[in-house]
CSV table of C-alpha atoms in Angstrom, one decimal:
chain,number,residue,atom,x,y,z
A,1,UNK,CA,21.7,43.7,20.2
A,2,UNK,CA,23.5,41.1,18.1
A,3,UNK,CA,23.7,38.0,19.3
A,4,UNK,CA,27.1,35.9,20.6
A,5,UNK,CA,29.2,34.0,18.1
A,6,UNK,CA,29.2,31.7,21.3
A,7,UNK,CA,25.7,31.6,21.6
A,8,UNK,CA,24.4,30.7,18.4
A,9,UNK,CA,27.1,27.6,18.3
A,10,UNK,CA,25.6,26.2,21.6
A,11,UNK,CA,21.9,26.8,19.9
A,12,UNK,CA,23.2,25.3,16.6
A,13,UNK,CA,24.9,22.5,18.4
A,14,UNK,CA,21.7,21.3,20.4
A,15,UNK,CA,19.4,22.3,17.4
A,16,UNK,CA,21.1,19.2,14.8
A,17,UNK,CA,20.2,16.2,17.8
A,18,UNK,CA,17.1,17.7,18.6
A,19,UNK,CA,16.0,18.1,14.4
A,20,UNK,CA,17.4,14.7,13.8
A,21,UNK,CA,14.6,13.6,16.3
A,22,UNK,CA,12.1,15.8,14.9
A,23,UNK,CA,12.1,15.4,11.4
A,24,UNK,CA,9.3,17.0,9.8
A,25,UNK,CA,8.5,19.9,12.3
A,26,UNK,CA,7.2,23.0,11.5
A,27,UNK,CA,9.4,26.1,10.8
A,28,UNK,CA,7.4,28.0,13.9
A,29,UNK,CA,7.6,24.7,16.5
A,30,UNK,CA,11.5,24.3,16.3
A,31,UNK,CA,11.6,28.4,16.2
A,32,UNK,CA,9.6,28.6,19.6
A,33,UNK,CA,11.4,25.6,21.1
A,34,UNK,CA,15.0,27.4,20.4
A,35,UNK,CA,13.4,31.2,21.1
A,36,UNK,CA,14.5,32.8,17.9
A,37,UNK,CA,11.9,33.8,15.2
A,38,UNK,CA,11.5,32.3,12.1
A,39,UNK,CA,13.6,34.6,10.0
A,40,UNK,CA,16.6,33.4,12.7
A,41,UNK,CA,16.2,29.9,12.5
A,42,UNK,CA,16.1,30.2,8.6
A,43,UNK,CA,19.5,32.2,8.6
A,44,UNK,CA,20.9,29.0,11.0
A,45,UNK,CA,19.4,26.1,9.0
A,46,UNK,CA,21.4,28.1,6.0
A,47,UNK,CA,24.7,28.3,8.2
A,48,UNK,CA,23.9,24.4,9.1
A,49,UNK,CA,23.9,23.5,5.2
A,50,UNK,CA,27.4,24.8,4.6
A,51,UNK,CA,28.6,22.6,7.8
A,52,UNK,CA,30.5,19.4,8.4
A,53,UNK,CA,33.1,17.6,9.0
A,54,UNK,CA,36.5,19.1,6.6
A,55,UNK,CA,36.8,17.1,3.3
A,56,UNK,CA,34.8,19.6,1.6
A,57,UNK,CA,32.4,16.9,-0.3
A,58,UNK,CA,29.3,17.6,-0.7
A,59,UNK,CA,28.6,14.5,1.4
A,60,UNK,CA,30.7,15.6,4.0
A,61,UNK,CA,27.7,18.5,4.7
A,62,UNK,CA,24.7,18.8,6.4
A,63,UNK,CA,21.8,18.6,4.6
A,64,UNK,CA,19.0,21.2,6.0
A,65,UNK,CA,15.8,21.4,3.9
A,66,UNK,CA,12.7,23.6,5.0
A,67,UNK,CA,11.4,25.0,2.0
A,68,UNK,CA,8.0,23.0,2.5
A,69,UNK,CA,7.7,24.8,5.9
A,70,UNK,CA,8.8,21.6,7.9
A,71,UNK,CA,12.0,21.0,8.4
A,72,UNK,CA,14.4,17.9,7.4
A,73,UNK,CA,17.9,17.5,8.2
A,74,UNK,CA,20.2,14.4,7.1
A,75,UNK,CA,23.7,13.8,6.8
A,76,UNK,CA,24.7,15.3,10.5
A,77,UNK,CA,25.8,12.1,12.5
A,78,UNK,CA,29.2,13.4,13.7
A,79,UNK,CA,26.6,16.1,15.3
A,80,UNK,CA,24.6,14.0,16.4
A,81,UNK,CA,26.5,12.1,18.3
A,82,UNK,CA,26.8,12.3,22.2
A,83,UNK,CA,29.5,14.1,23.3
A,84,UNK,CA,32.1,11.4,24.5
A,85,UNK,CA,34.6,12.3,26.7
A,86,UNK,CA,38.2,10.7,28.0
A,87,UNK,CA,39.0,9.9,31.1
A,88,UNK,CA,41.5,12.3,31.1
A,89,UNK,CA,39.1,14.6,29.7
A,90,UNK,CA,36.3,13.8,32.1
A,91,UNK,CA,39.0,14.3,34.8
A,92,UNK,CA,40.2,17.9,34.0
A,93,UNK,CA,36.5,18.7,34.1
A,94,UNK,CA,36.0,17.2,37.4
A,95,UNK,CA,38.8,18.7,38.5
A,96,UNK,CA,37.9,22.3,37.5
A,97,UNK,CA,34.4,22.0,38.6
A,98,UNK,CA,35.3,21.2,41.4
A,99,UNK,CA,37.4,24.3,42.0
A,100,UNK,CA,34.7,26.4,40.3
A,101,UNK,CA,32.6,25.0,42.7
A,102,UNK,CA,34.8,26.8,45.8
A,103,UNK,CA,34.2,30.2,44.1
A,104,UNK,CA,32.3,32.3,46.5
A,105,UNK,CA,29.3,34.3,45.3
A,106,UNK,CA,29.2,31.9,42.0
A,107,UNK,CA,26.2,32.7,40.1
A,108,UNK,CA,25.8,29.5,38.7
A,109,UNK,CA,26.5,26.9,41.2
A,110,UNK,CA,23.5,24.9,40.7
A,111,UNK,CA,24.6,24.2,37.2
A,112,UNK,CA,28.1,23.6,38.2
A,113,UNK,CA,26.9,21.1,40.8
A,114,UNK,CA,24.7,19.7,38.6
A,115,UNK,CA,27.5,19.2,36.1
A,116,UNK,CA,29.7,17.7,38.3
A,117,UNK,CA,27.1,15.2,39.4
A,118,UNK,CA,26.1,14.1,35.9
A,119,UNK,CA,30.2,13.3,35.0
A,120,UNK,CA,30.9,11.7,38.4
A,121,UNK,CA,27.7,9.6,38.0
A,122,UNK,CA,28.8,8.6,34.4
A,123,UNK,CA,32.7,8.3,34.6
A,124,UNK,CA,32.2,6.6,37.7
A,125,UNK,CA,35.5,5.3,39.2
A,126,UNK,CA,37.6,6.4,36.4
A,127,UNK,CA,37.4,9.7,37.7
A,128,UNK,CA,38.0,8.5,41.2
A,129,UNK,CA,41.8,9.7,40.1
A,130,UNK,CA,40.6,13.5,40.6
A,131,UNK,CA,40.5,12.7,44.3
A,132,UNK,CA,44.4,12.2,44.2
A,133,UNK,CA,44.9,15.6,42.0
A,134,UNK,CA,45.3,18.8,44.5
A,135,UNK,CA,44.2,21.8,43.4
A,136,UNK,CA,46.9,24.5,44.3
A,137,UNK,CA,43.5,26.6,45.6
A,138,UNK,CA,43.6,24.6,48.8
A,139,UNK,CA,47.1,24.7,49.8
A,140,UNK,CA,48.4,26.9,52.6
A,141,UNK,CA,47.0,30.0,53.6
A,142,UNK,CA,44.8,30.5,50.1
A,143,UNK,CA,42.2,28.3,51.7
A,144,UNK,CA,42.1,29.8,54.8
A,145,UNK,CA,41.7,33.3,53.1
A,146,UNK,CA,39.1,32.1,50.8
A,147,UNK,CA,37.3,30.7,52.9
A,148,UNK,CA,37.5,33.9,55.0
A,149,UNK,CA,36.4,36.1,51.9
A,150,UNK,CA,33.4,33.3,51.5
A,151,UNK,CA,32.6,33.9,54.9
A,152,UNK,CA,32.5,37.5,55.0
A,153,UNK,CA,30.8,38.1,51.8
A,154,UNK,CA,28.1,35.7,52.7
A,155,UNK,CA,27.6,37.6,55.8
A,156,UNK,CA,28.0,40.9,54.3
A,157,UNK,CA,31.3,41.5,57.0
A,158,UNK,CA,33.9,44.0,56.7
A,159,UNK,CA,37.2,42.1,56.5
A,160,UNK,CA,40.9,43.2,58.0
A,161,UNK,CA,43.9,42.0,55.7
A,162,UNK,CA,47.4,42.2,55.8
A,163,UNK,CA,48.4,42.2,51.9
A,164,UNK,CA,51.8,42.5,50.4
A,165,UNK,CA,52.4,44.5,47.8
A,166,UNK,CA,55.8,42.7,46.5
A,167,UNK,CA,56.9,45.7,44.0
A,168,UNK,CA,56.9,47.7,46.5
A,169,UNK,CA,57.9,44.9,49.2
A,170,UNK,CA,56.0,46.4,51.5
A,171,UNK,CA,53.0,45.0,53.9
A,172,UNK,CA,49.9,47.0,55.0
A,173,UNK,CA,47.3,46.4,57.0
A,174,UNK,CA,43.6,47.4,55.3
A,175,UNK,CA,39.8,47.2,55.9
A,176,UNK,CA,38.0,46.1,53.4
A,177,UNK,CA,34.3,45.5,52.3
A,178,UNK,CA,34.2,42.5,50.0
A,179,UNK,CA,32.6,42.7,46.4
A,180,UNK,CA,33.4,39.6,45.0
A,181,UNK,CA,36.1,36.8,44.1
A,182,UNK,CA,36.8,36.4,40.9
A,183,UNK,CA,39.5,34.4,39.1
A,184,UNK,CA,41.6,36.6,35.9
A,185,UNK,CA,43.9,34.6,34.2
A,186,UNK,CA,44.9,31.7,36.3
A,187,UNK,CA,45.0,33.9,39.6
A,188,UNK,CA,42.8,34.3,42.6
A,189,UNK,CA,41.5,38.0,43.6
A,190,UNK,CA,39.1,40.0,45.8
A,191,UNK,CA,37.3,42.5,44.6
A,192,UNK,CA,36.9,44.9,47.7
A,193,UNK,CA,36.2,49.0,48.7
A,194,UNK,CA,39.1,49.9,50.7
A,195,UNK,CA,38.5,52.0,53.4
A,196,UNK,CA,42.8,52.7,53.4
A,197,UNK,CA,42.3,53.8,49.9
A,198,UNK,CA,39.1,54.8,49.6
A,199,UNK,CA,38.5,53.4,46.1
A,200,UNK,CA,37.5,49.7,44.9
A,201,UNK,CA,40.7,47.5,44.8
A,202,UNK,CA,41.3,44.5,43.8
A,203,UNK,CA,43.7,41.9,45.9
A,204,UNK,CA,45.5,38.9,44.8
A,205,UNK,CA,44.4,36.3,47.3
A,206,UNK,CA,47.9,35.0,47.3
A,207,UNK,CA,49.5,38.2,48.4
A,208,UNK,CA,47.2,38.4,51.5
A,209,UNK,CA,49.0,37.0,54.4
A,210,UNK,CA,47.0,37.0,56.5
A,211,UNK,CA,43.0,38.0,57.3
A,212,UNK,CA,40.4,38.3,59.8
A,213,UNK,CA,37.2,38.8,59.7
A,214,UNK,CA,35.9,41.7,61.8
A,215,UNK,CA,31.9,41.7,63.7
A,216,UNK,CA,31.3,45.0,61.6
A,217,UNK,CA,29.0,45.9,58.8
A,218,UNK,CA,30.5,45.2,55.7
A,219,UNK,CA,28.7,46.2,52.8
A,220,UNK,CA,30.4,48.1,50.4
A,221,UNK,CA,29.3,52.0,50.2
A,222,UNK,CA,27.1,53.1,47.2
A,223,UNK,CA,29.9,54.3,44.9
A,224,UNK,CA,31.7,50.9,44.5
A,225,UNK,CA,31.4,49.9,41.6
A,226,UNK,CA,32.9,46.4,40.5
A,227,UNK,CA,35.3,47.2,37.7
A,228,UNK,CA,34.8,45.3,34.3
A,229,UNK,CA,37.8,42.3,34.5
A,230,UNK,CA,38.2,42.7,31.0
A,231,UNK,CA,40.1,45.5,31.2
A,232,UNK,CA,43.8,46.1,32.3
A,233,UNK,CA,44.0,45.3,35.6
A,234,UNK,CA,46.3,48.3,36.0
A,235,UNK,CA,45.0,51.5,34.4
A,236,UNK,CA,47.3,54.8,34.7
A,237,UNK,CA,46.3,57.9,35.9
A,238,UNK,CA,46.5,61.5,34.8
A,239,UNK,CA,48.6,62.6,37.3
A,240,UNK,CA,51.2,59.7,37.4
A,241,UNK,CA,54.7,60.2,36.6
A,242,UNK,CA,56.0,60.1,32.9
A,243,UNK,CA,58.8,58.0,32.2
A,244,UNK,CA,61.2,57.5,29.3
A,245,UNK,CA,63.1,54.0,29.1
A,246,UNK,CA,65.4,52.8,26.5
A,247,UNK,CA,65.1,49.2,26.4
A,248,UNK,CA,67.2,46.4,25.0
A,249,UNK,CA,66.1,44.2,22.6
A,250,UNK,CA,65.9,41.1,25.3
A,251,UNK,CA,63.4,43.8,27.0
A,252,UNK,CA,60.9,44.2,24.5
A,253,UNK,CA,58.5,42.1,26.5
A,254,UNK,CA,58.0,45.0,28.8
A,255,UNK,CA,55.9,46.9,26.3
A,256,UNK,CA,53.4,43.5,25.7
A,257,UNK,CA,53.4,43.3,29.8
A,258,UNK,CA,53.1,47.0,31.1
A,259,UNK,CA,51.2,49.2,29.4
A,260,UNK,CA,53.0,52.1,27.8
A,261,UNK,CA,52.1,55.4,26.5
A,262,UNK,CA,54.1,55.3,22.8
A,263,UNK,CA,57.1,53.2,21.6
A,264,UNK,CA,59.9,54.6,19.3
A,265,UNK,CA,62.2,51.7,17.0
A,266,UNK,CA,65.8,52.4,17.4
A,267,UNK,CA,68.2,50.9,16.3
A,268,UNK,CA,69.4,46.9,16.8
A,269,UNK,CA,65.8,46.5,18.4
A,270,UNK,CA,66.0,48.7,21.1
A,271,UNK,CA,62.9,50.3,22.1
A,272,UNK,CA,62.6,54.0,23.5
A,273,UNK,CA,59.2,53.8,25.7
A,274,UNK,CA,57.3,56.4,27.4
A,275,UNK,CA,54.9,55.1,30.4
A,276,UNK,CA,53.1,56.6,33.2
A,277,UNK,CA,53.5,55.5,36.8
A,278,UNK,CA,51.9,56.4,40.0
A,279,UNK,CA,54.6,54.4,41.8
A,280,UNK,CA,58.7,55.4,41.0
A,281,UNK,CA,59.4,52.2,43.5
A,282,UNK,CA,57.9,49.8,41.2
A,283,UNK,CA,59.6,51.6,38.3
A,284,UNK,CA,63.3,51.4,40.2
A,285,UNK,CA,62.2,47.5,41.0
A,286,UNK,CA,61.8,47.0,37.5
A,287,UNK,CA,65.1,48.6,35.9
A,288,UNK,CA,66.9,47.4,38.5
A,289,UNK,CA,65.4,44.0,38.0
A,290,UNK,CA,66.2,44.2,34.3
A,291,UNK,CA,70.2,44.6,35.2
A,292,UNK,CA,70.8,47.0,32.5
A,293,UNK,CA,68.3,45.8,29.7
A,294,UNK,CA,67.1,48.9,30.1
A,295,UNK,CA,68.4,52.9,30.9
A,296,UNK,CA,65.8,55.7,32.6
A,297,UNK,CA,66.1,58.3,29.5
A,298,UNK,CA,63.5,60.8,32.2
A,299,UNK,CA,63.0,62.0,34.3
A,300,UNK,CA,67.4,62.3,35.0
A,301,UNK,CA,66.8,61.9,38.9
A,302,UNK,CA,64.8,58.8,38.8
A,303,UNK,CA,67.8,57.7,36.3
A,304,UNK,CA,70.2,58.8,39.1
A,305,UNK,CA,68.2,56.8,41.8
A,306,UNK,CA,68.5,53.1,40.3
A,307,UNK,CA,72.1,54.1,39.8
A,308,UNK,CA,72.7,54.9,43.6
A,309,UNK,CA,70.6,52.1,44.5
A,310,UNK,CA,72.3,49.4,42.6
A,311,UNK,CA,75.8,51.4,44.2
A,312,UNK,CA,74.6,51.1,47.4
A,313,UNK,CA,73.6,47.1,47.1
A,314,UNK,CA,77.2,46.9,45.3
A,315,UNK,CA,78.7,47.7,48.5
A,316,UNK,CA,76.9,44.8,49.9
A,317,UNK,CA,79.0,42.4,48.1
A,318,UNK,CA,82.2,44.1,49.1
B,1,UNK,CA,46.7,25.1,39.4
B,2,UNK,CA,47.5,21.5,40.1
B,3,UNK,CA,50.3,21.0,41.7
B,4,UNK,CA,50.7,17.4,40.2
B,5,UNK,CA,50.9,18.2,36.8
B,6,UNK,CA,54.0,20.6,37.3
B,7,UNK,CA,56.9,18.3,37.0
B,8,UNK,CA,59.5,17.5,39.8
B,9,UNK,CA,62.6,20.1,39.5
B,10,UNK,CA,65.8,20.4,41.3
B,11,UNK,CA,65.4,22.8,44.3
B,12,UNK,CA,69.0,23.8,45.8
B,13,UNK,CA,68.9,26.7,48.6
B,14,UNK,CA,70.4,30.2,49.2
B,15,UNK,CA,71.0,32.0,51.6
B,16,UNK,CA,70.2,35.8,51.7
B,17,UNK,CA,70.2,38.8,54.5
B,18,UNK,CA,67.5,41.3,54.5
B,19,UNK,CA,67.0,44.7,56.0
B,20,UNK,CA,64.4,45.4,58.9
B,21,UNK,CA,61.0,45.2,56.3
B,22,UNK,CA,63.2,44.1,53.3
B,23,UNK,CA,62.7,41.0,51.0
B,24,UNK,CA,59.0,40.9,52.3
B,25,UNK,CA,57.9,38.3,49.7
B,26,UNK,CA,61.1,36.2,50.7
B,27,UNK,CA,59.8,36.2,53.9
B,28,UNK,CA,57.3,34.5,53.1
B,29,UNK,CA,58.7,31.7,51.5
B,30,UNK,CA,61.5,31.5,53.5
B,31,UNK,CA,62.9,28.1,54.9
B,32,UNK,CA,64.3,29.3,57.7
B,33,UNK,CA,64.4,32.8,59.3
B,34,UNK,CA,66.2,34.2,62.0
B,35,UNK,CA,67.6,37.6,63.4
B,36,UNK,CA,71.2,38.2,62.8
B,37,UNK,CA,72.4,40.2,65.6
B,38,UNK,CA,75.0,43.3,65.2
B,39,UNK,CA,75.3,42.5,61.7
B,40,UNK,CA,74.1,45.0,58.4
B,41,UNK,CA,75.8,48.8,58.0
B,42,UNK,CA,74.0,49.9,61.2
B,43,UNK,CA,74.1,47.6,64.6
B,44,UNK,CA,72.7,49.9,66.6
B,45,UNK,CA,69.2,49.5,64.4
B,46,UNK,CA,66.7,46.7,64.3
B,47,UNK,CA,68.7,43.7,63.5
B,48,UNK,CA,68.8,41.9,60.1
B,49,UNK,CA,67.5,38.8,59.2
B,50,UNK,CA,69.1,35.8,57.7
B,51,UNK,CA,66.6,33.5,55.4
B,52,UNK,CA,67.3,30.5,53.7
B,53,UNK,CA,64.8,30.5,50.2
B,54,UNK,CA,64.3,27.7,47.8
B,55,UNK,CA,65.3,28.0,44.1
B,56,UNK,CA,65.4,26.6,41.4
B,57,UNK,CA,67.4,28.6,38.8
B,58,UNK,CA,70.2,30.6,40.1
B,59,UNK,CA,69.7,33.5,37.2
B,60,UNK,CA,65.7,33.9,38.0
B,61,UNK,CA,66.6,34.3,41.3
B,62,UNK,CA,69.2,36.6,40.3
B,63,UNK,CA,67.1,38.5,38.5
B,64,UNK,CA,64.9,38.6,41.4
B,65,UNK,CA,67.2,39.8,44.2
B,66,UNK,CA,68.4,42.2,42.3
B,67,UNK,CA,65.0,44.1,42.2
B,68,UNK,CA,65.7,44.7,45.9
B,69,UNK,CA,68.5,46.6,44.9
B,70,UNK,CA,70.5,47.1,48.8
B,71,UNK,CA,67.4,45.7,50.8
B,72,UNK,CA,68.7,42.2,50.6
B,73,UNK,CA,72.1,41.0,50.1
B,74,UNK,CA,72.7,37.2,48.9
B,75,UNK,CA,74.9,35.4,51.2
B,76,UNK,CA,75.2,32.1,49.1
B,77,UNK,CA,76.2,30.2,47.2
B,78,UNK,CA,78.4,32.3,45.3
B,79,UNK,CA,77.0,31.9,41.9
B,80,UNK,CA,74.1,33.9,43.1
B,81,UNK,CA,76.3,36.6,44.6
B,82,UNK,CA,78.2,36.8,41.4
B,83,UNK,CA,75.1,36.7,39.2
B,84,UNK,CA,73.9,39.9,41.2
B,85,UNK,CA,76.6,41.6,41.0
B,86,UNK,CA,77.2,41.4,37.4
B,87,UNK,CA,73.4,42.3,37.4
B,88,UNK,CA,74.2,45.3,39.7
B,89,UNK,CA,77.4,46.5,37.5
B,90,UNK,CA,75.6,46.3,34.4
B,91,UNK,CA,72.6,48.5,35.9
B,92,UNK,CA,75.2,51.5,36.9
B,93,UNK,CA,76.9,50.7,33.8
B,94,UNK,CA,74.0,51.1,31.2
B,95,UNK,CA,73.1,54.1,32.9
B,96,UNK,CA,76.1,56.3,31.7
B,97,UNK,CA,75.8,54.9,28.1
C-alpha cells in the first residue's frame, strides 16, 4: 500500500518542529516516534533537503543531515514556526467546525470538538463574530430534518419522508432506513435503503419536505451497502433509454454536468451527444429547459414530445 | 453555506399558475399560494393554484419555468411571460431544423 501524498506532508510538517527540538536523535528514535522505518525517514529527510521557502538559494533550503546516524536539521524556521492564523481565518474554521460538528454519525467528533475548543480558547473574543454568522444548515426545515435523520440513526429508527424530486416535480412519500449523512460538494444528503425502491438511495436533505420518524426497527437490511461518494452521484443503467442530442454551442456545459455516453464535434461548436436515461421526464425538463440550445436527434418520439409539450404551454400564453 | 457572506440582491416577485401537482418546487418557495377557482383548461378538475415566487433574474427564472413546459403558466410581470415564450418558440422551432 503506498502511502498518501497527504499523509506524508502532515508527517513531514510535524517532523521539522519536533527535529528542531531534537537535534541529535538517533535515526531509529525519530523513526519510532513518526512509525515509519528507517529507510522511510531517510527518503523524507532527503525530500526535506530540497525544501523551502521559493527563492531557490541554497539558503532558502532546509538543511537535513543524518549521515552520522543522528539527525540535525537547520535552516527550517518558516517551518518551524506555529501556525498563526487570522481572525478571519480562525473564524471560517470556527465556523465550519462548528457545522462539522452537527454531522450525525461523525467519526471524528472528539477531534472536531477538541479543535474547536483549542481555537475558541486562543482567539478568544475575536471569534465571538462566528456567533453572528448563520450557517444556512440551521435555517428552515434542514434543521428539523437533520435533526430527525440524527435522531433516527442514533436510534437505529426507520424514518417516513416526503421528498421531492424537482426534475420530475413530483412528491413521494418513502420509508427509509438511514445509513448515514454525508455532505458532497456543498450539499446535505442521507444515505438510506428505501423500502419504495428497494435499493440504497441517497436524498438531498433539502428536497425532503417533510419527515417523521416512525417507532419501527430501522436498521438497514444486509445488502445495503453505502455507495463510495466519490463516484457520480448518478450512474446509468443498462437498460436506460439511449438518447441523441444536438446541442448548441452555449450548451456544451451539459456534457461537463451529465454524464454522457460519446460526444461528436460538429460544426460552429455544436455537439451531437449520446446519453442514457432511466427517466424521459428529466430528459423533456432539460430540453425544454434549454429553449432550443438543444434538438432530440433520437429517439423521433421523445423529439416529438418536447415539441407538443412546449405547444401545449404555448397555448398558455394565448 | 452562510447566508451572510452572500451579498444583498434585488428580489422583485412573479406571479405564476400551476396545475393540480405542478411547479412542486415552486411550491415550496412560494410567497403566497392560493386556489384559483374555475380557472385552467378544465374547471370541472381540481382547481389551480396561483403562487407568488421570489426572483431575482427574470431570464433564470425563465429558464426555469420553462422546464415545466404547460404545468405552470407565468402570470407576471410580462417580461417573464415574454421570456418564456420566446423560450417556448425556440424549443418547437429548433426541433424542425
Amino acid at each position: 500500500v503506498t502511502e498518501g501524498a497527504t499523509e506524508r506532508l502532515s508527517r513531514l510538517l510535524t517532523m521539522v518542529p519536533w527535529l528542531l527540538t531534537h537535534q541529535g536523535v538517533e535515526l531509529t528514535a525519530a523513526a519510532s516516534e513518526f512509525g515509519v522505518d528507517e529507510a522511510q525517514l531517510v527518503k523524507d529527510l532527503e525530500l526535506l533537503f530540497v525544501c523551502g521557502t521559493p527563492g531557490h538559494l541554497p539558503d532558502d533550503l532546509i538543511e537535513a543531515e543524518w549521515e552520522s546516524g543522528r539527525v540535525f536539521v537547520d535552516n527550517a524556521d518558516t517551518i518551524a514556526r506555529p501556525l498563526r492564523l487570522g481572525v478571519d481565518e480562525a473564524l471560517a474554521l470556527v465556523v465550519g467546525l462548528r457545522t462539522l460538528a452537527e454531522v450525525p454519525g461523525l467519526g471524528e467528533r472528539a477531534a472536531v470538538d477538541r479543535a474547536l475548543a483549542k481555537l475558541e480558547a486562543a482567539a478568544g473574543a475575536a471569534v465571538a463574530g462566528a456567533d453572528s454568522v448563520h450557517v444556512d444548515l440551521e435555517a428552515g426545515t434542514e434543521a428539523e430534518v437533520l435533526a430527525a435523520c440524527r435522531r433516527a440513526l442514533r436510534d437505529r429508527r426507520r424514518l417516513r419522508i416526503d421528498y421531492l424530486v424537482p426534475s420530475r416535480d413530483e412528491t413521494t412519500t418513502r420509508d427509509v432506513d438511514p445509513m448515514r449523512v454525508q455532505t458532497v460538494e456543498a450539499r446535505w444528503y442521507l444515505e438510506a435503503w428505501c423500502h419504495r425502491a428497494e435499493a440504497v438511495r441517497l436524498f438531498r436533505l433539502d428536497r425532503i419536505v417533510d419527515v417523521e420518524v416512525l417507532d419501527e426497527d430501522g436498521t438497514p437490511p444486509a445488502q445495503a451497502h453505502s455507495r463510495d461518494l466519490d463516484e457520480e452521484l448518478f450512474s446509468p443503467g443498462p437498460d436506460d433509454l439511449v438518447v441523441t442530442l444536438e446541442l448548441a454551442a452555449s450548451a456544451r456545459w451539459v456534457v461537463d454536468y451529465y454524464p454522457v455516453e460519446a460526444v461528436e464535434e460538429l460544426a460552429d461548436g455544436r455537439l451531437l451527444v449520446r446519453l442514457r436515461t432511466a427517466d424521459t421526464r428529466w430528459l423533456q425538463r432539460l430540453v425544454l429547459r434549454l429553449s432550443g440550445q438543444a434538438r432530440v436527434v433520437e429517439p423521433a418520439e421523445l423529439g416529438s414530445e418536447v415539441v407538443r409539450l412546449a405547444e401545449e404551454a404555448l397555448s398558455g400564453y394565448r | 453555506m452562510l447566508r451572510s457572506l452572500v451579498p444583498e440582491r434585488v428580489q422583485s416577485k412573479a406571479v405564476l399558475r400551476a396545475r393540480p401537482g405542478g411547479g412542486q418546487a415552486l411550491r415550496r418557495r412560494a410567497l403566497e399560494q392560493s386556489e384559483l377557482p374555475g380557472a385552467g383548461d378544465q374547471p370541472q378538475q381540481e382547481p389551480w393554484t396561483r403562487l407568488v415566487v421570489p426572483y431575482y433574474d427574470i431570464e433564470v427564472l425563465a429558464e426555469e419555468l420553462t422546464a415545466y413546459g404547460p404545468s405552470v403558466v407565468a402570470e407576471e410581470p410580462a417580461e417573464l411571460r415574454d421570456a418564456i415564450v420566446r423560450r417556448l418558440t425556440a424549443v418547437v422551432a429548433g426541433a424542425a431544423s
